[in-house]
XYZ file of C-alpha atoms in Angstrom:
663
model
C 16.385 -33.988 -275.957
C 15.700 -36.791 -273.505
C 15.821 -40.527 -274.166
C 14.864 -43.672 -272.247
C 17.694 -43.421 -269.705
C 16.082 -40.677 -267.621
C 14.762 -42.984 -264.903
C 17.870 -45.181 -264.581
C 20.090 -45.066 -261.480
C 23.423 -46.081 -263.052
C 25.771 -43.047 -263.167
C 27.045 -44.269 -266.546
C 23.585 -44.440 -268.094
C 22.664 -41.075 -266.592
C 25.742 -39.530 -268.227
C 23.973 -40.274 -271.541
C 20.399 -39.328 -270.632
C 20.590 -35.995 -272.505
C 22.326 -37.325 -275.627
C 20.480 -36.740 -278.905
C 20.803 -40.519 -279.391
C 17.545 -42.319 -278.556
C 19.136 -44.668 -276.020
C 17.266 -47.536 -274.377
C 18.477 -49.473 -271.357
C 18.744 -53.243 -271.872
C 15.092 -54.273 -271.677
C 12.431 -56.102 -273.634
C 10.954 -52.856 -274.977
C 14.160 -52.221 -276.936
C 14.186 -55.681 -278.503
C 10.477 -55.543 -279.266
C 11.075 -52.252 -281.092
C 13.932 -53.806 -283.072
C 11.800 -56.786 -284.070
C 8.695 -54.776 -284.976
C 10.639 -52.159 -286.967
C 13.124 -54.714 -288.370
C 16.119 -52.688 -287.229
C 19.561 -53.838 -286.129
C 20.729 -53.019 -282.616
C 23.627 -50.723 -281.743
C 24.898 -51.854 -278.324
C 27.328 -49.637 -276.399
C 28.822 -50.942 -273.143
C 31.035 -48.959 -270.757
C 31.279 -47.605 -267.237
C 31.213 -44.166 -265.687
C 34.931 -43.797 -264.870
C 36.116 -45.013 -268.301
C 38.221 -42.317 -270.021
C 37.707 -43.546 -273.601
C 33.985 -43.944 -272.951
C 33.946 -40.211 -272.226
C 35.941 -39.476 -275.368
C 33.562 -41.429 -277.587
C 30.580 -39.797 -275.887
C 31.914 -36.285 -276.512
C 32.954 -37.004 -280.086
C 29.960 -39.030 -281.218
C 27.042 -39.575 -278.867
C 26.606 -35.863 -278.173
C 26.721 -35.118 -281.901
C 23.409 -34.623 -283.783
C 24.899 -35.980 -287.023
C 25.819 -39.278 -285.379
C 22.423 -39.351 -283.642
C 20.740 -39.067 -287.036
C 22.745 -42.005 -288.391
C 21.926 -44.019 -285.262
C 18.201 -43.509 -285.869
C 18.488 -46.439 -288.319
C 19.298 -48.621 -285.269
C 17.757 -49.390 -281.910
C 20.406 -48.043 -279.519
C 21.054 -49.720 -276.167
C 23.357 -48.501 -273.389
C 24.692 -50.937 -270.760
C 26.729 -50.265 -267.628
C 29.173 -53.186 -267.545
C 29.380 -52.995 -263.740
C 25.614 -53.181 -263.365
C 25.137 -55.948 -265.938
C 28.405 -57.932 -266.001
C 26.768 -60.951 -267.629
C 25.799 -58.904 -270.714
C 29.291 -57.470 -270.881
C 30.788 -60.985 -270.599
C 28.741 -62.327 -273.517
C 29.491 -59.506 -275.921
C 33.084 -59.002 -274.828
C 33.627 -62.671 -275.716
C 32.073 -61.923 -279.106
C 34.373 -58.932 -279.626
C 37.451 -60.947 -278.674
C 36.380 -63.789 -280.966
C 35.909 -61.404 -283.902
C 38.854 -59.046 -283.377
C 41.312 -60.830 -281.066
C 41.068 -58.087 -278.446
C 38.564 -56.149 -276.382
C 38.067 -53.270 -274.007
C 35.771 -50.379 -273.253
C 33.860 -48.679 -274.679
C 32.579 -51.893 -276.227
C 30.664 -51.387 -279.474
C 28.581 -54.278 -280.821
C 26.011 -54.587 -283.611
C 23.283 -57.173 -283.001
C 20.351 -58.696 -284.790
C 16.927 -58.161 -283.146
C 17.435 -61.667 -281.644
C 20.527 -60.389 -279.764
C 23.060 -62.208 -281.974
C 26.266 -60.192 -282.620
C 27.511 -59.746 -286.181
C 30.122 -56.980 -285.776
C 32.092 -55.703 -282.774
C 34.858 -53.324 -281.817
C 35.800 -50.905 -279.060
C 36.439 -47.168 -279.474
C 35.682 -45.618 -282.857
C 36.479 -41.965 -283.626
C 33.670 -39.950 -285.191
C 35.286 -40.074 -288.641
C 38.009 -42.290 -290.089
C 41.566 -41.237 -289.324
C 45.064 -42.765 -289.487
C 43.662 -45.984 -290.928
C 41.093 -46.368 -288.138
C 37.482 -46.710 -289.273
C 35.258 -43.897 -288.079
C 31.857 -44.424 -286.502
C 30.235 -42.330 -289.248
C 31.496 -44.583 -292.020
C 30.812 -47.737 -290.014
C 27.179 -46.810 -289.347
C 26.624 -45.929 -292.989
C 28.142 -49.201 -294.186
C 26.232 -51.435 -291.755
C 22.968 -49.609 -292.434
C 23.493 -50.165 -296.164
C 24.263 -53.870 -295.676
C 21.204 -54.292 -293.444
C 18.981 -53.033 -296.249
C 20.756 -54.684 -299.202
C 22.320 -57.898 -297.850
C 20.594 -58.584 -294.531
C 20.849 -62.367 -294.763
C 24.625 -62.080 -294.791
C 24.554 -60.227 -291.442
C 21.979 -62.621 -289.961
C 24.041 -65.643 -290.980
C 27.139 -64.022 -289.487
C 25.252 -63.530 -286.216
C 24.194 -67.209 -286.255
C 27.763 -68.400 -286.827
C 29.276 -66.182 -284.140
C 26.617 -67.210 -281.610
C 27.178 -70.910 -282.370
C 30.940 -70.379 -281.974
C 30.477 -68.665 -278.594
C 28.189 -71.452 -277.394
C 30.793 -74.019 -278.442
C 33.460 -72.111 -276.533
C 31.381 -72.406 -273.358
C 31.660 -76.205 -273.318
C 33.808 -77.057 -270.284
C 37.095 -78.910 -270.195
C 38.246 -81.084 -267.321
C 41.644 -81.756 -265.858
C 43.502 -83.118 -262.875
C 44.475 -80.667 -260.136
C 48.115 -81.260 -259.303
C 51.194 -79.392 -258.155
C 52.645 -79.513 -261.674
C 49.850 -77.213 -262.878
C 50.659 -74.685 -260.148
C 54.362 -74.839 -260.938
C 53.624 -74.323 -264.618
C 51.728 -71.178 -263.692
C 54.721 -69.979 -261.678
C 57.213 -70.683 -264.480
C 55.089 -68.870 -267.076
C 54.855 -65.841 -264.782
C 58.627 -66.003 -264.344
C 59.091 -65.942 -268.129
C 57.089 -62.722 -268.487
C 58.450 -61.055 -265.330
C 60.092 -57.630 -265.714
C 63.302 -58.017 -263.712
C 63.915 -54.273 -263.570
C 60.525 -52.797 -262.755
C 58.420 -55.744 -261.665
C 55.091 -56.695 -263.119
C 54.538 -58.985 -266.074
C 54.879 -58.309 -269.772
C 55.241 -54.865 -271.281
C 53.201 -51.695 -270.951
C 50.437 -51.172 -270.136
C 50.967 -52.875 -266.780
C 48.154 -53.904 -264.447
C 48.542 -54.601 -260.712
C 46.797 -58.052 -260.746
C 47.182 -58.499 -256.967
C 45.731 -62.045 -257.074
C 48.772 -63.076 -259.156
C 51.056 -61.644 -256.477
C 49.131 -63.470 -253.751
C 49.571 -66.720 -255.694
C 53.320 -66.116 -255.977
C 53.623 -65.471 -252.248
C 51.681 -68.670 -251.551
C 53.630 -70.943 -253.922
C 56.862 -69.493 -252.570
C 55.883 -70.992 -249.211
C 54.451 -74.322 -250.377
C 57.198 -75.126 -252.896
C 60.081 -73.330 -251.173
C 60.597 -70.981 -254.114
C 62.227 -67.747 -252.917
C 62.272 -66.510 -256.520
C 58.448 -66.459 -256.527
C 58.385 -64.252 -253.451
C 61.047 -61.984 -254.949
C 58.862 -61.431 -258.018
C 55.974 -60.370 -255.800
C 58.174 -58.088 -253.698
C 59.807 -56.343 -256.651
C 56.373 -55.662 -258.108
C 54.829 -54.449 -254.846
C 57.754 -52.119 -254.155
C 57.895 -50.756 -257.712
C 54.171 -49.994 -257.751
C 54.344 -48.322 -254.348
C 57.095 -45.891 -255.381
C 55.688 -45.258 -258.849
C 53.124 -42.748 -260.017
C 50.433 -45.423 -260.080
C 50.333 -44.909 -256.285
C 48.970 -41.544 -255.169
C 51.674 -40.283 -252.799
C 49.553 -37.343 -251.681
C 46.099 -38.858 -251.249
C 46.812 -42.588 -251.053
C 45.377 -45.400 -253.141
C 46.269 -46.824 -256.544
C 45.201 -45.897 -260.048
C 43.824 -48.468 -262.449
C 47.023 -49.321 -264.328
C 50.311 -47.898 -265.596
C 50.712 -46.850 -269.208
C 54.502 -47.340 -269.051
C 56.808 -50.106 -267.856
C 58.150 -48.162 -264.834
C 54.736 -47.661 -263.159
C 55.248 -43.879 -263.499
C 52.317 -42.711 -265.621
C 48.970 -44.136 -264.569
C 45.607 -44.311 -266.192
C 44.297 -42.086 -263.442
C 40.929 -43.638 -262.599
C 40.830 -45.241 -259.163
C 38.643 -48.295 -258.643
C 37.396 -49.914 -255.456
C 38.287 -53.450 -256.536
C 41.918 -52.637 -257.372
C 42.499 -50.926 -254.063
C 40.902 -53.519 -251.790
C 42.738 -56.386 -253.497
C 46.026 -54.476 -253.368
C 45.346 -53.804 -249.696
C 45.195 -57.586 -249.180
C 48.444 -58.110 -251.109
C 50.384 -55.492 -249.113
C 49.005 -56.880 -245.839
C 50.198 -60.343 -246.801
C 53.662 -59.041 -247.690
C 53.811 -57.277 -244.312
C 52.849 -60.466 -242.463
C 55.491 -62.489 -244.281
C 58.351 -59.994 -243.988
C 57.593 -57.694 -241.070
C 58.672 -54.822 -243.358
C 56.892 -51.673 -242.141
C 56.984 -50.257 -245.682
C 54.211 -52.665 -246.712
C 52.157 -51.803 -243.639
C 52.469 -48.100 -244.486
C 51.206 -48.606 -248.051
C 48.375 -50.766 -246.721
C 47.332 -48.056 -244.245
C 47.469 -45.331 -246.885
C 45.340 -47.438 -249.205
C 42.778 -48.246 -246.509
C 42.601 -44.597 -245.450
C 42.137 -43.484 -249.058
C 39.160 -45.835 -249.357
C 37.623 -44.481 -246.156
C 38.148 -40.845 -247.182
C 37.153 -40.992 -250.839
C 34.993 -44.032 -251.596
C 33.100 -44.732 -248.353
C 29.399 -43.962 -248.766
C 27.874 -41.817 -245.994
C 25.258 -44.419 -245.044
C 27.405 -47.514 -245.461
C 29.208 -49.427 -248.179
C 31.751 -48.215 -250.724
C 31.245 -46.501 -254.064
C 32.720 -47.982 -257.256
C 35.445 -45.529 -258.119
C 36.683 -42.103 -259.146
C 36.999 -40.819 -262.693
C 40.334 -40.232 -264.399
C 39.121 -36.957 -265.924
C 38.500 -33.537 -264.459
C 37.634 -30.458 -266.482
C 37.720 -32.725 -269.545
C 41.386 -33.650 -269.047
C 42.777 -36.976 -267.903
C 44.794 -36.697 -264.703
C 44.489 -32.918 -264.283
C 43.354 -33.319 -260.668
C 46.623 -35.052 -259.686
C 49.272 -33.018 -261.528
C 51.565 -30.429 -259.891
C 54.095 -27.835 -260.997
C 57.053 -26.492 -259.067
C 55.460 -23.044 -259.145
C 52.376 -24.403 -257.360
C 54.562 -26.103 -254.765
C 56.498 -22.908 -253.984
C 53.273 -20.941 -253.686
C 51.737 -23.511 -251.362
C 54.678 -24.764 -249.275
C 57.278 -22.024 -249.489
C 60.659 -22.228 -251.172
C 62.424 -24.560 -248.727
C 59.687 -27.189 -248.391
C 58.947 -27.027 -252.117
C 62.586 -27.817 -252.901
C 62.562 -30.692 -250.405
C 59.302 -32.100 -251.801
C 60.636 -31.809 -255.354
C 63.771 -33.726 -254.378
C 61.828 -36.483 -252.580
C 59.080 -36.880 -255.177
C 60.966 -36.236 -258.448
C 59.277 -32.933 -259.314
C 61.036 -30.967 -262.054
C 60.497 -27.707 -263.898
C 59.923 -29.523 -267.200
C 57.630 -32.174 -265.684
C 57.152 -35.857 -266.417
C 53.631 -35.720 -267.888
C 52.476 -33.106 -270.387
C 54.635 -30.367 -268.836
C 53.476 -31.074 -265.280
C 54.434 -33.617 -262.648
C 53.112 -36.899 -261.312
C 54.698 -37.197 -257.847
C 56.665 -40.436 -257.515
C 59.547 -41.896 -255.543
C 61.198 -43.954 -258.281
C 64.924 -44.274 -257.564
C 64.678 -42.484 -254.203
C 66.558 -43.867 -251.214
C 65.659 -41.266 -248.602
C 62.260 -41.676 -246.922
C 59.390 -39.489 -248.059
C 57.154 -37.383 -245.857
C 54.966 -39.310 -243.453
C 51.270 -39.721 -244.212
C 50.270 -37.368 -241.391
C 52.899 -34.734 -242.288
C 51.099 -31.346 -242.322
C 52.755 -30.479 -245.635
C 51.249 -33.552 -247.306
C 47.890 -32.683 -245.770
C 48.219 -29.160 -247.189
C 48.853 -30.585 -250.665
C 45.866 -32.876 -250.312
C 43.626 -29.974 -249.326
C 44.985 -27.939 -252.228
C 43.969 -30.663 -254.653
C 40.529 -30.953 -253.090
C 39.897 -27.309 -253.941
C 40.142 -28.230 -257.625
C 37.140 -29.380 -259.619
C 36.224 -32.654 -257.881
C 36.621 -35.972 -259.602
C 33.420 -37.580 -260.813
C 32.342 -40.408 -258.528
C 30.555 -43.575 -259.601
C 28.159 -43.848 -256.673
C 26.864 -47.350 -257.318
C 27.436 -49.780 -254.453
C 28.201 -53.224 -255.878
C 27.766 -56.213 -253.616
C 30.739 -58.246 -254.863
C 33.188 -55.327 -254.773
C 31.982 -54.390 -251.293
C 32.475 -57.994 -250.241
C 36.130 -57.740 -251.273
C 36.255 -54.564 -249.156
C 34.860 -56.472 -246.157
C 37.541 -59.133 -246.557
C 40.322 -56.553 -246.939
C 39.267 -54.379 -244.001
C 38.786 -57.406 -241.747
C 42.366 -58.454 -242.523
C 43.620 -54.886 -242.057
C 41.921 -54.583 -238.679
C 43.565 -57.774 -237.482
C 47.031 -57.456 -239.026
C 47.523 -53.719 -238.436
C 45.835 -53.873 -235.018
C 43.463 -51.102 -236.085
C 39.942 -51.560 -234.633
C 38.515 -48.890 -236.962
C 39.267 -51.066 -239.988
C 37.575 -54.097 -238.455
C 34.590 -51.931 -237.504
C 34.410 -50.859 -241.147
C 34.285 -54.490 -242.277
C 31.511 -55.336 -239.814
C 29.523 -52.199 -240.657
C 29.842 -52.814 -244.399
C 28.598 -56.378 -244.003
C 25.621 -55.097 -242.021
C 24.887 -52.597 -244.811
C 24.924 -55.338 -247.448
C 22.663 -57.583 -245.383
C 20.134 -54.779 -244.910
C 20.196 -53.319 -248.423
C 21.178 -56.015 -250.918
C 19.161 -59.050 -249.821
C 15.584 -59.329 -251.075
C 12.540 -60.626 -249.224
C 13.218 -64.182 -250.467
C 16.764 -64.147 -249.125
C 18.292 -63.753 -252.608
C 21.148 -61.330 -253.192
C 20.909 -58.192 -255.321
C 23.846 -57.046 -257.410
C 23.917 -53.326 -256.659
C 22.209 -50.342 -255.125
C 22.368 -46.719 -256.183
C 20.604 -43.768 -254.578
C 18.682 -46.160 -252.339
C 17.364 -48.267 -255.229
C 18.592 -51.852 -255.311
C 18.268 -53.718 -258.583
C 19.614 -56.577 -260.704
C 19.584 -60.125 -259.316
C 22.795 -61.236 -257.679
C 25.240 -63.227 -259.789
C 27.876 -65.847 -259.031
C 30.470 -63.279 -257.979
C 28.047 -61.785 -255.465
C 27.360 -65.086 -253.707
C 30.929 -66.361 -253.862
C 32.779 -63.216 -252.749
C 30.213 -62.390 -250.053
C 30.606 -65.922 -248.669
C 34.418 -65.605 -248.738
C 34.194 -62.247 -246.939
C 32.012 -63.799 -244.232
C 34.529 -66.614 -243.797
C 37.241 -63.991 -243.296
C 35.071 -62.124 -240.789
C 34.632 -65.364 -238.875
C 38.385 -65.985 -238.974
C 39.044 -62.569 -237.434
C 36.136 -62.260 -234.976
C 35.088 -65.888 -234.310
C 31.487 -64.673 -234.446
C 29.631 -67.893 -235.330
C 26.885 -65.998 -237.164
C 29.339 -64.998 -239.902
C 30.171 -68.654 -240.520
C 26.482 -69.546 -240.460
C 25.703 -66.953 -243.162
C 28.694 -68.039 -245.261
C 27.420 -71.621 -245.306
C 23.916 -70.476 -246.311
C 25.310 -68.416 -249.196
C 27.494 -71.289 -250.376
C 24.490 -73.607 -250.384
C 22.511 -71.035 -252.403
C 25.475 -70.664 -254.777
C 25.451 -74.404 -255.474
C 21.654 -74.453 -255.821
C 21.311 -71.495 -258.186
C 24.537 -71.432 -260.230
C 26.200 -74.837 -260.523
C 26.117 -76.514 -263.916
C 24.796 -79.846 -262.664
C 25.454 -81.514 -266.007
C 28.973 -80.340 -266.842
C 30.358 -78.867 -263.577
C 31.529 -75.325 -263.051
C 29.295 -72.383 -262.211
C 27.391 -70.049 -264.514
C 27.561 -66.287 -263.958
C 23.770 -66.072 -263.771
C 21.232 -68.051 -261.759
C 19.065 -70.759 -263.312
C 16.053 -68.425 -263.267
C 17.841 -65.337 -264.664
C 16.929 -63.422 -267.817
C 17.922 -65.459 -270.862
C 20.787 -64.322 -273.101
C 22.179 -65.962 -276.245
C 24.317 -68.083 -273.899
C 24.940 -68.471 -270.170
C 28.485 -67.227 -269.631
C 30.745 -69.195 -267.360
C 33.841 -67.071 -266.738
C 36.861 -68.913 -265.406
C 39.850 -66.670 -266.107
C 40.861 -63.888 -263.744
C 40.575 -60.353 -265.021
C 41.062 -57.307 -262.826
C 39.385 -59.362 -260.101
C 39.376 -63.136 -259.562
C 36.737 -65.027 -261.529
C 33.545 -66.100 -259.809
C 34.412 -69.730 -260.484
C 37.809 -69.350 -258.792
C 36.268 -67.660 -255.745
C 33.613 -70.390 -255.591
C 36.407 -72.968 -255.454
C 38.068 -71.099 -252.582
C 34.792 -70.869 -250.650
C 34.033 -74.570 -251.079
C 37.565 -75.526 -250.085
C 37.469 -73.360 -246.955
C 34.056 -74.669 -245.914
C 35.087 -78.283 -246.435
C 37.743 -77.761 -243.744
C 35.607 -75.606 -241.462
C 32.543 -77.862 -241.456
C 34.032 -81.273 -242.174
C 30.981 -81.899 -244.363
C 31.374 -84.326 -247.268
C 29.030 -82.289 -249.480
C 31.422 -79.320 -249.463
C 34.440 -81.596 -250.022
C 32.792 -83.177 -253.057
C 31.678 -79.799 -254.427
C 35.216 -78.441 -254.015
C 36.719 -81.442 -255.798
C 34.274 -81.075 -258.701
C 35.206 -77.418 -259.020
C 38.950 -78.086 -258.864
C 38.687 -80.648 -261.689
C 36.687 -78.209 -263.793
C 39.112 -75.324 -263.184
C 42.149 -77.534 -263.763
C 40.841 -78.232 -267.260
C 40.285 -74.534 -267.915
C 43.635 -73.500 -266.440
C 45.589 -75.934 -268.643
C 45.282 -73.434 -271.503
C 47.263 -70.732 -269.656
C 47.655 -71.165 -265.873
C 48.701 -67.537 -265.085
C 45.212 -66.410 -266.148
C 43.783 -68.554 -263.330
C 45.986 -67.656 -260.362
C 43.156 -67.420 -257.828
C 41.924 -70.861 -258.881
C 45.490 -72.164 -258.459
C 45.581 -70.668 -254.950
C 42.338 -72.491 -254.132
C 43.771 -75.767 -255.476
C 46.872 -75.291 -253.330
C 44.746 -75.604 -250.208
C 43.698 -79.061 -251.361
C 47.057 -80.205 -252.710
C 49.387 -79.237 -249.867
C 49.364 -80.250 -246.171
C 46.657 -78.603 -244.107
C 45.864 -78.356 -240.399
C 42.480 -78.046 -238.699
C 42.411 -76.602 -235.195
C 39.478 -76.484 -232.779
C 39.964 -74.283 -229.740
C 37.524 -74.597 -226.829
C 37.182 -72.427 -223.756
C 35.413 -69.450 -222.242
C 37.365 -66.888 -224.344
C 39.576 -66.950 -227.408
C 43.164 -67.188 -226.104
C 45.285 -64.137 -226.775
C 48.198 -66.227 -228.063
C 45.937 -67.663 -230.778
C 44.846 -64.182 -231.829
C 48.474 -63.053 -231.841
C 49.506 -65.983 -234.047
C 46.759 -65.280 -236.581
C 47.701 -61.595 -236.617
C 51.300 -62.294 -237.591
C 50.895 -65.356 -239.857
C 48.905 -65.683 -243.101
C 48.043 -69.237 -241.941
C 46.841 -70.442 -245.352
C 47.451 -74.012 -244.211
C 45.458 -73.646 -240.980
C 41.712 -73.585 -240.333
C 40.557 -72.514 -236.869
C 37.204 -73.044 -235.162
C 36.390 -71.637 -231.737
C 33.869 -73.412 -229.508
C 32.364 -71.976 -226.327
C 29.284 -72.595 -224.192
C 27.563 -69.722 -225.997
C 28.066 -71.008 -229.556
C 28.314 -74.792 -229.144
C 24.734 -75.557 -230.208
C 25.086 -73.603 -233.475
C 28.631 -74.821 -234.135
C 27.597 -78.443 -233.647
C 25.026 -78.009 -236.428
C 27.411 -76.226 -238.777
C 30.412 -78.460 -238.072
C 29.031 -81.708 -236.592
C 32.488 -83.149 -235.886
C 32.981 -80.516 -233.148
C 30.170 -82.002 -231.029
C 32.662 -84.447 -229.523
C 34.887 -81.692 -228.107
C 33.941 -80.720 -224.531
C 34.067 -77.108 -223.380
C 35.752 -76.081 -220.135
C 36.701 -72.702 -218.671
C 40.378 -73.076 -219.527
C 41.380 -73.468 -223.188
C 41.899 -76.790 -224.933
C 43.381 -77.198 -228.396
C 42.451 -80.058 -230.738
C 44.719 -80.245 -233.790
C 44.340 -82.505 -236.828
C 46.579 -82.549 -239.886
C 46.736 -84.665 -243.004
C 43.945 -86.944 -241.791
C 45.480 -87.544 -238.359
C 44.281 -86.049 -235.057
C 46.674 -85.353 -232.193
C 45.926 -85.569 -228.502
C 44.425 -82.355 -227.079
C 46.790 -79.913 -225.389
C 46.282 -77.124 -222.868
C 48.717 -74.510 -224.138
C 49.156 -72.930 -227.549
C 52.913 -73.500 -227.490
C 52.383 -77.276 -227.359
C 50.774 -77.163 -230.794
C 54.165 -76.379 -232.316
C 52.659 -74.404 -235.227
C 55.673 -72.157 -235.674
């Protein structure tokens, strides 16, 4: 039996196209049907690599009995990655009603889209005190027919509450707010295993980047130690794939041993940035090795053949979570021979009894001796052995914002690891986005799948793409990257800024109307669009010297300071953006016929968060003078000249890099 998902491109929606449930995508036809037939709406939100989404699908949505009960509702399926604004609205409703959230997200709505009941995973029938979907559907259907006004009034109240929650707060950006964020992270830090809080543990690389930054600005070695302990513990744990590279979504235990096995693009590119930063700050080759393995995993497994990166790989294979990754000693002996199998078992903690459901997740927890190198033929043999298993399901959407994080990460990797292939990947990915995810009016599109681009771009798309272009300019000094970043930032302000109350909405002013316009400020698995917008505006205020960007950045910092007051660790990327404004900063203009090698070398080995660099040559001076008018006064000669300003004071130009005294 087919439903209305047949013509969709989302892998998640297509997973449900043959369900006996009469699914609709989120469109006006579904709501018109609900209004005309006076039916409530059953909204199910998930994503294709979500393990519990698969469980609920197998138990309930493939079941004719559940489908019959759902015929009393208009049923709508949403891919949270394709429509993040819908997910944001109804996840907020779920959290308001239940105090928690997650996926699959299950919400009951009125025909006017107002939520009156929400939850996450429901088993088919009630068990162990947990309400079953069967009983829930029967109860809500009964209430809809016997006490509908009660449900409608509940929807009105919840909607009004959500709209009230969206009213912004304002605060004062100051160093005390950043230090409060650090101290709260310190309070929840796991001294033994790293990470924050108890299981499950998530990588949250933007928190680690904040700790590394505040360690420098406030001279807090303890902050850097927290980041290092976490980075090292994750890298030796089972959350890191020691055979194929890359990180799983999160760890289900405190030691980082047992992962939730799905691998996502956004986790891996942000972790790549964190390990690169740790390598720059310490020179420890261990971090560089993990960064390379992560980058190579992305190129091998998630790179799309024609450009861009896919969303992620499923946790399940053959209906079992993690089966693709697990090994037994018997398999090792058969594949590697007795001697190498014993050595591998010793290095990667493989036992006869296993550490996960009778089998083994390779890990290096507690090991002091080095493991096999990435290019060791025995590791390659194990990787090929795994590839012969049933392949992991791949979410083959290409999301603009996630790919923009990939551009930023690979640009950094190319520079810091001195690996031209990585930088080429960043440039090629940016070219793919420009050709495939920009419409004829110059507006961004959120995603493409199977050659079909759809969904208008949202705040994250504009902000992260602009930040990626700024990073590409920082690495290549190609003026066209800076030019495009400025254009995107101007569009971001035009289409998304709340001109009345400050902050930025997720959706553009002309987007499809929901019960409210969400304005996310807290960081989740990735930094919030508002935090990234603040970083972009801050960077461009230094790069261009333009007052409009300075004022926009200050507005955004005040808005985010008010939001972050509630719990600063949930806003670490916003705190990192504020740090650029609060602490001393240097602006350097280099002129000459070529970019001096000593400048490139410095940028390769230093994070340089407190330094902005512009390069001016005869070839780019006309464009640069328009983008950054203050540079018009700097003459260009064949030999290099350096013009350094810091803290509102400009120094006399110098001819050699050493005279700048940046070290």
